[in-house]
PDB file of C-alpha atoms in Angstrom:
ATOM      1  CA  MET A   1      22.454  -0.225  15.812  1.00  0.00           C
ATOM      2  CA  ALA A   2      20.215  -2.187  13.734  1.00  0.00           C
ATOM      3  CA  ALA A   3      16.918  -1.142  15.476  1.00  0.00           C
ATOM      4  CA  GLY A   4      17.897   2.668  14.917  1.00  0.00           C
ATOM      5  CA  LYS A   5      18.521   1.914  11.212  1.00  0.00           C
ATOM      6  CA  TYR A   6      15.291   0.062  11.010  1.00  0.00           C
ATOM      7  CA  ALA A   7      13.359   3.069  12.616  1.00  0.00           C
ATOM      8  CA  ARG A   8      15.059   5.514  10.261  1.00  0.00           C
ATOM      9  CA  LYS A   9      14.118   3.453   7.309  1.00  0.00           C
ATOM     10  CA  ARG A  10      10.349   3.127   8.621  1.00  0.00           C
ATOM     11  CA  LYS A  11      10.152   6.999   9.329  1.00  0.00           C
ATOM     12  CA  MET A  12      11.115   7.513   5.678  1.00  0.00           C
ATOM     13  CA  ARG A  13       8.071   5.969   4.182  1.00  0.00           C
ATOM     14  CA  GLU A  14       4.791   7.814   4.206  1.00  0.00           C
ATOM     15  CA  ASP A  15       2.339   6.691   6.638  1.00  0.00           C
ATOM     16  CA  PHE A  16      -0.708   7.232   4.437  1.00  0.00           C
ATOM     17  CA  LYS A  17      -3.126   6.080   7.365  1.00  0.00           C
ATOM     18  CA  ASN A  18      -2.139   9.563   9.004  1.00  0.00           C
ATOM     19  CA  ILE A  19      -2.601  12.809   7.068  1.00  0.00           C
ATOM     20  CA  GLU A  20       0.082  14.533   8.934  1.00  0.00           C
ATOM     21  CA  TYR A  21       2.393  13.928   5.996  1.00  0.00           C
ATOM     22  CA  LEU A  22       0.271  16.439   4.018  1.00  0.00           C
ATOM     23  CA  LYS A  23       1.395  19.175   6.306  1.00  0.00           C
ATOM     24  CA  THR A  24       4.717  19.260   4.862  1.00  0.00           C
ATOM     25  CA  GLY A  25       3.829  18.365   1.392  1.00  0.00           C
ATOM     26  CA  ASN A  26       3.370  20.650  -1.646  1.00  0.00           C
ATOM     27  CA  SER A  27       1.123  23.490  -1.724  1.00  0.00           C
ATOM     28  CA  LYS A  28      -2.037  21.508  -2.917  1.00  0.00           C
ATOM     29  CA  GLN A  29      -1.364  18.839  -0.052  1.00  0.00           C
ATOM     30  CA  LYS A  30      -1.037  21.520   2.532  1.00  0.00           C
ATOM     31  CA  GLU A  31      -4.289  22.930   1.217  1.00  0.00           C
ATOM     32  CA  VAL A  32      -5.980  19.339   1.323  1.00  0.00           C
ATOM     33  CA  TYR A  33      -4.758  19.034   5.000  1.00  0.00           C
ATOM     34  CA  ARG A  34      -6.134  22.289   5.852  1.00  0.00           C
ATOM     35  CA  ILE A  35      -9.632  21.501   4.292  1.00  0.00           C
ATOM     36  CA  LEU A  36      -9.902  17.991   5.606  1.00  0.00           C
ATOM     37  CA  LYS A  37      -9.082  19.475   9.305  1.00  0.00           C
ATOM     38  CA  ASP A  38     -11.335  22.808   8.873  1.00  0.00           C
ATOM     39  CA  ASN A  39     -14.049  20.589   7.984  1.00  0.00           C
ATOM     40  CA  LEU A  40     -13.598  17.730  10.136  1.00  0.00           C
ATOM     41  CA  ILE A  41     -13.867  15.296   7.240  1.00  0.00           C
ATOM     42  CA  LEU A  42     -11.788  12.366   8.650  1.00  0.00           C
ATOM     43  CA  GLU A  43     -13.229  12.834  12.175  1.00  0.00           C
ATOM     44  CA  LYS A  44     -16.854  12.445  10.857  1.00  0.00           C
ATOM     45  CA  LEU A  45     -15.672   9.174   9.207  1.00  0.00           C
ATOM     46  CA  ALA A  46     -13.423   8.078  12.100  1.00  0.00           C
ATOM     47  CA  LYS A  47     -15.033   4.980  13.069  1.00  0.00           C
ATOM     48  CA  TYR A  48     -14.847   3.740   9.349  1.00  0.00           C
ATOM     49  CA  SER A  49     -10.837   3.809   9.336  1.00  0.00           C
ATOM     50  CA  PRO A  50     -10.782   6.336   6.537  1.00  0.00           C
ATOM     51  CA  ILE A  51      -7.821   6.794   4.429  1.00  0.00           C
ATOM     52  CA  LEU A  52      -7.144   9.496   1.753  1.00  0.00           C
ATOM     53  CA  VAL A  53      -5.854   7.729  -1.176  1.00  0.00           C
ATOM     54  CA  GLY A  54      -5.287   8.703  -5.052  1.00  0.00           C
ATOM     55  CA  THR A  55      -3.109  10.670  -6.556  1.00  0.00           C
ATOM     56  CA  ILE A  56      -2.748  13.830  -4.204  1.00  0.00           C
ATOM     57  CA  PRO A  57      -1.150  11.711  -1.375  1.00  0.00           C
ATOM     58  CA  ILE A  58       1.582  10.501  -3.978  1.00  0.00           C
ATOM     59  CA  ARG A  59       1.894  13.826  -5.836  1.00  0.00           C
ATOM     60  CA  ILE A  60       0.745  12.945  -9.341  1.00  0.00           C
ATOM     61  CA  ASP A  61      -2.524  14.920  -9.099  1.00  0.00           C
ATOM     62  CA  ILE A  62      -3.422  17.055 -11.919  1.00  0.00           C
ATOM     63  CA  GLU A  63      -5.772  20.440 -11.878  1.00  0.00           C
ATOM     64  CA  ASN A  64      -9.168  18.504 -11.421  1.00  0.00           C
ATOM     65  CA  SER A  65      -7.800  15.608  -9.366  1.00  0.00           C
ATOM     66  CA  ASP A  66     -10.783  14.682  -6.523  1.00  0.00           C
ATOM     67  CA  LEU A  67     -10.189  13.730  -2.971  1.00  0.00           C
ATOM     68  CA  ASP A  68     -10.728   9.985  -2.684  1.00  0.00           C
ATOM     69  CA  ILE A  69     -11.482   8.920   0.765  1.00  0.00           C
ATOM     70  CA  ILE A  70     -12.002   4.895   1.531  1.00  0.00           C
ATOM     71  CA  CYS A  71     -13.796   3.469   4.250  1.00  0.00           C
ATOM     72  CA  PHE A  72     -14.247   0.362   6.036  1.00  0.00           C
ATOM     73  CA  SER A  73     -18.019  -0.671   7.240  1.00  0.00           C
ATOM     74  CA  ARG A  74     -19.405  -4.111   8.135  1.00  0.00           C
ATOM     75  CA  ASN A  75     -22.757  -2.295   7.854  1.00  0.00           C
ATOM     76  CA  LEU A  76     -22.959  -0.577   4.522  1.00  0.00           C
ATOM     77  CA  GLU A  77     -26.552   0.588   5.325  1.00  0.00           C
ATOM     78  CA  LYS A  78     -25.375   2.541   8.583  1.00  0.00           C
ATOM     79  CA  PHE A  79     -22.448   3.748   6.941  1.00  0.00           C
ATOM     80  CA  GLU A  80     -24.794   5.344   4.129  1.00  0.00           C
ATOM     81  CA  THR A  81     -26.898   6.635   6.828  1.00  0.00           C
ATOM     82  CA  ASP A  82     -23.942   8.359   8.746  1.00  0.00           C
ATOM     83  CA  VAL A  83     -22.510   9.781   5.228  1.00  0.00           C
ATOM     84  CA  LYS A  84     -25.926  11.362   4.688  1.00  0.00           C
ATOM     85  CA  ALA A  85     -26.010  12.758   7.974  1.00  0.00           C
ATOM     86  CA  ASN A  86     -22.531  14.235   7.840  1.00  0.00           C
ATOM     87  CA  PHE A  87     -22.241  15.377   4.022  1.00  0.00           C
ATOM     88  CA  SER A  88     -25.795  15.601   2.612  1.00  0.00           C
ATOM     89  CA  LYS A  89     -25.699  19.375   2.857  1.00  0.00           C
ATOM     90  CA  GLU A  90     -22.656  19.623   0.801  1.00  0.00           C
ATOM     91  CA  ASN A  91     -22.809  21.216  -2.594  1.00  0.00           C
ATOM     92  CA  GLN A  92     -23.740  18.529  -5.422  1.00  0.00           C
ATOM     93  CA  PHE A  93     -24.050  15.759  -2.840  1.00  0.00           C
ATOM     94  CA  MET A  94     -25.197  12.469  -4.341  1.00  0.00           C
ATOM     95  CA  ILE A  95     -24.749   8.813  -2.908  1.00  0.00           C
ATOM     96  CA  SER A  96     -25.369   5.590  -4.393  1.00  0.00           C
ATOM     97  CA  ILE A  97     -24.905   1.778  -3.959  1.00  0.00           C
ATOM     98  CA  LYS A  98     -22.869   0.041  -6.409  1.00  0.00           C
ATOM     99  CA  ASN A  99     -21.388  -3.521  -7.179  1.00  0.00           C
ATOM    100  CA  ILE A 100     -17.668  -2.861  -7.746  1.00  0.00           C
ATOM    101  CA  ASN A 101     -15.687  -6.106  -8.442  1.00  0.00           C
ATOM    102  CA  LYS A 102     -18.652  -8.149  -7.165  1.00  0.00           C
ATOM    103  CA  ARG A 103     -18.822  -6.144  -3.848  1.00  0.00           C
ATOM    104  CA  LYS A 104     -21.530  -4.152  -2.514  1.00  0.00           C
ATOM    105  CA  SER A 105     -19.908  -0.370  -2.182  1.00  0.00           C
ATOM    106  CA  VAL A 106     -21.467   3.010  -1.071  1.00  0.00           C
ATOM    107  CA  VAL A 107     -20.108   5.936  -2.983  1.00  0.00           C
ATOM    108  CA  ALA A 108     -20.779   9.386  -2.110  1.00  0.00           C
ATOM    109  CA  LYS A 109     -19.841  12.528  -4.045  1.00  0.00           C
ATOM    110  CA  PHE A 110     -19.766  16.083  -3.264  1.00  0.00           C
ATOM    111  CA  ARG A 111     -17.976  19.466  -3.716  1.00  0.00           C
ATOM    112  CA  LEU A 112     -16.312  21.175  -0.880  1.00  0.00           C
ATOM    113  CA  GLU A 113     -14.094  24.400  -1.368  1.00  0.00           C
ATOM    114  CA  ASN A 114     -13.364  23.786  -4.972  1.00  0.00           C
ATOM    115  CA  TYR A 115     -12.455  19.955  -4.666  1.00  0.00           C
ATOM    116  CA  ASP A 116     -14.683  17.185  -5.912  1.00  0.00           C
ATOM    117  CA  PHE A 117     -14.839  14.461  -2.727  1.00  0.00           C
ATOM    118  CA  GLU A 118     -15.508  10.765  -3.171  1.00  0.00           C
ATOM    119  CA  ILE A 119     -16.216   8.749  -0.115  1.00  0.00           C
ATOM    120  CA  PHE A 120     -16.104   5.045  -0.802  1.00  0.00           C
ATOM    121  CA  GLY A 121     -17.093   2.314   1.567  1.00  0.00           C
ATOM    122  CA  GLN A 122     -16.752  -1.316   1.404  1.00  0.00           C
ATOM    123  CA  ASN A 123     -16.987  -4.333   3.860  1.00  0.00           C
ATOM    124  CA  ILE A 124     -13.101  -4.563   3.446  1.00  0.00           C
ATOM    125  CA  PRO A 125     -10.705  -3.163   5.789  1.00  0.00           C
ATOM    126  CA  THR A 126      -9.216   0.088   4.185  1.00  0.00           C
ATOM    127  CA  ASP A 127      -5.611  -1.171   3.950  1.00  0.00           C
ATOM    128  CA  GLN A 128      -6.732  -4.002   1.869  1.00  0.00           C
ATOM    129  CA  GLN A 129      -9.084  -2.157  -0.558  1.00  0.00           C
ATOM    130  CA  ASP A 130      -7.833  -1.878  -4.214  1.00  0.00           C
ATOM    131  CA  ALA A 131      -7.467   2.046  -4.037  1.00  0.00           C
ATOM    132  CA  PHE A 132      -5.032   1.684  -1.109  1.00  0.00           C
ATOM    133  CA  LEU A 133      -2.921  -1.124  -2.639  1.00  0.00           C
ATOM    134  CA  HIS A 134      -2.724   0.640  -6.020  1.00  0.00           C
ATOM    135  CA  MET A 135      -1.490   3.844  -4.229  1.00  0.00           C
ATOM    136  CA  ILE A 136       1.055   2.209  -2.256  1.00  0.00           C
ATOM    137  CA  LYS A 137       2.136   0.249  -5.491  1.00  0.00           C
ATOM    138  CA  GLU A 138       2.201   3.144  -7.477  1.00  0.00           C
ATOM    139  CA  ASN A 139       4.222   5.223  -4.674  1.00  0.00           C
ATOM    140  CA  GLU A 140       6.778   2.479  -4.574  1.00  0.00           C
ATOM    141  CA  ILE A 141       7.183   2.629  -8.297  1.00  0.00           C
ATOM    142  CA  LEU A 142       7.514   6.600  -8.215  1.00  0.00           C
ATOM    143  CA  LYS A 143      10.053   6.100  -5.629  1.00  0.00           C
ATOM    144  CA  ASN A 144      12.239   4.056  -7.944  1.00  0.00           C
ATOM    145  CA  ARG A 145      11.925   5.955 -10.889  1.00  0.00           C
ATOM    146  CA  ASP A 146      13.393   9.565 -12.214  1.00  0.00           C
ATOM    147  CA  THR A 147      11.287  12.661 -12.036  1.00  0.00           C
ATOM    148  CA  GLU A 148      11.017  12.237 -15.763  1.00  0.00           C
ATOM    149  CA  PHE A 149       8.691   9.100 -15.119  1.00  0.00           C
ATOM    150  CA  ARG A 150       6.365  11.042 -12.700  1.00  0.00           C
ATOM    151  CA  ARG A 151       6.142  13.777 -15.205  1.00  0.00           C
ATOM    152  CA  SER A 152       5.127  11.538 -17.983  1.00  0.00           C
ATOM    153  CA  ILE A 153       2.346   9.987 -15.488  1.00  0.00           C
ATOM    154  CA  ILE A 154       1.002  13.561 -14.961  1.00  0.00           C
ATOM    155  CA  GLU A 155       1.111  14.516 -18.654  1.00  0.00           C
ATOM    156  CA  LEU A 156      -0.716  10.873 -19.564  1.00  0.00           C
ATOM    157  CA  LYS A 157      -3.369  12.056 -16.863  1.00  0.00           C
ATOM    158  CA  ARG A 158      -3.869  15.343 -18.332  1.00  0.00           C
ATOM    159  CA  SER A 159      -4.396  13.630 -21.812  1.00  0.00           C
ATOM    160  CA  GLY A 160      -7.348  11.888 -20.365  1.00  0.00           C
ATOM    161  CA  LEU A 161      -5.896   8.499 -19.191  1.00  0.00           C
ATOM    162  CA  LYS A 162      -6.750   7.243 -15.600  1.00  0.00           C
ATOM    163  CA  THR A 163      -4.063   6.694 -13.212  1.00  0.00           C
ATOM    164  CA  GLU A 164      -3.548   3.043 -13.511  1.00  0.00           C
ATOM    165  CA  PRO A 165      -3.680   2.940 -17.269  1.00  0.00           C
ATOM    166  CA  ALA A 166      -1.262   5.577 -17.265  1.00  0.00           C
ATOM    167  CA  PHE A 167       1.274   3.369 -15.150  1.00  0.00           C
ATOM    168  CA  ALA A 168       0.295   0.266 -17.377  1.00  0.00           C
ATOM    169  CA  LYS A 169       1.442   2.324 -20.414  1.00  0.00           C
ATOM    170  CA  LEU A 170       4.706   3.460 -19.268  1.00  0.00           C
ATOM    171  CA  LEU A 171       5.509   0.362 -17.707  1.00  0.00           C
ATOM    172  CA  ASP A 172       4.415  -1.852 -20.519  1.00  0.00           C
ATOM    173  CA  ILE A 173       1.861  -3.652 -18.423  1.00  0.00           C
ATOM    174  CA  LYS A 174      -0.450  -5.837 -20.637  1.00  0.00           C
ATOM    175  CA  GLY A 175      -3.847  -6.598 -19.938  1.00  0.00           C
ATOM    176  CA  ASP A 176      -6.107  -5.166 -17.298  1.00  0.00           C
ATOM    177  CA  PRO A 177      -4.123  -2.315 -15.767  1.00  0.00           C
ATOM    178  CA  TYR A 178      -5.672  -2.586 -12.636  1.00  0.00           C
ATOM    179  CA  SER A 179      -4.530  -6.122 -11.600  1.00  0.00           C
ATOM    180  CA  GLY A 180      -1.466  -5.809 -13.844  1.00  0.00           C
ATOM    181  CA  LEU A 181      -0.189  -3.053 -11.576  1.00  0.00           C
ATOM    182  CA  LEU A 182      -0.789  -4.768  -8.356  1.00  0.00           C
ATOM    183  CA  ASN A 183       1.323  -7.827  -9.852  1.00  0.00           C
ATOM    184  CA  TYR A 184       4.045  -5.702 -11.237  1.00  0.00           C
TER     185      TYR A 184
END
């Protein structure tokens, strides 16, 4: 009996590592699923353990929300080469190497089917990267709040706040909203 209860509880949680949940989501999630599949985006990144993160998976996106895909690579030069080979022909393609939180990171941006994409690579497993951890924490908070809280987050985002600062404002988190959210 306990095993069945555990399985049901586990099934109720989204598996953000597998985009199949998008197929039964809202209209934007269904459209994003189609775009990702039709263009083989995740297949092209498969060896880098890609995960779609950000606001669209947890339904707090706004009109101009982009598609953020995080990746893990021990060899960022190879990752950069592969990203260029697969996506450099897309509209507005650009790629750069940055230090983010004292870690070398590859960031590629492009536009495809009316969506801005950002592909982000670090030498950190994707399920340990900040973007994934923030999304999981935000989803957990949203599940424990009412629909008004979700609407308030979306409105704050529409007014120009980034996601983590919007959560920090509503939750009265002081200091850095990014680390504060993870510790909430």
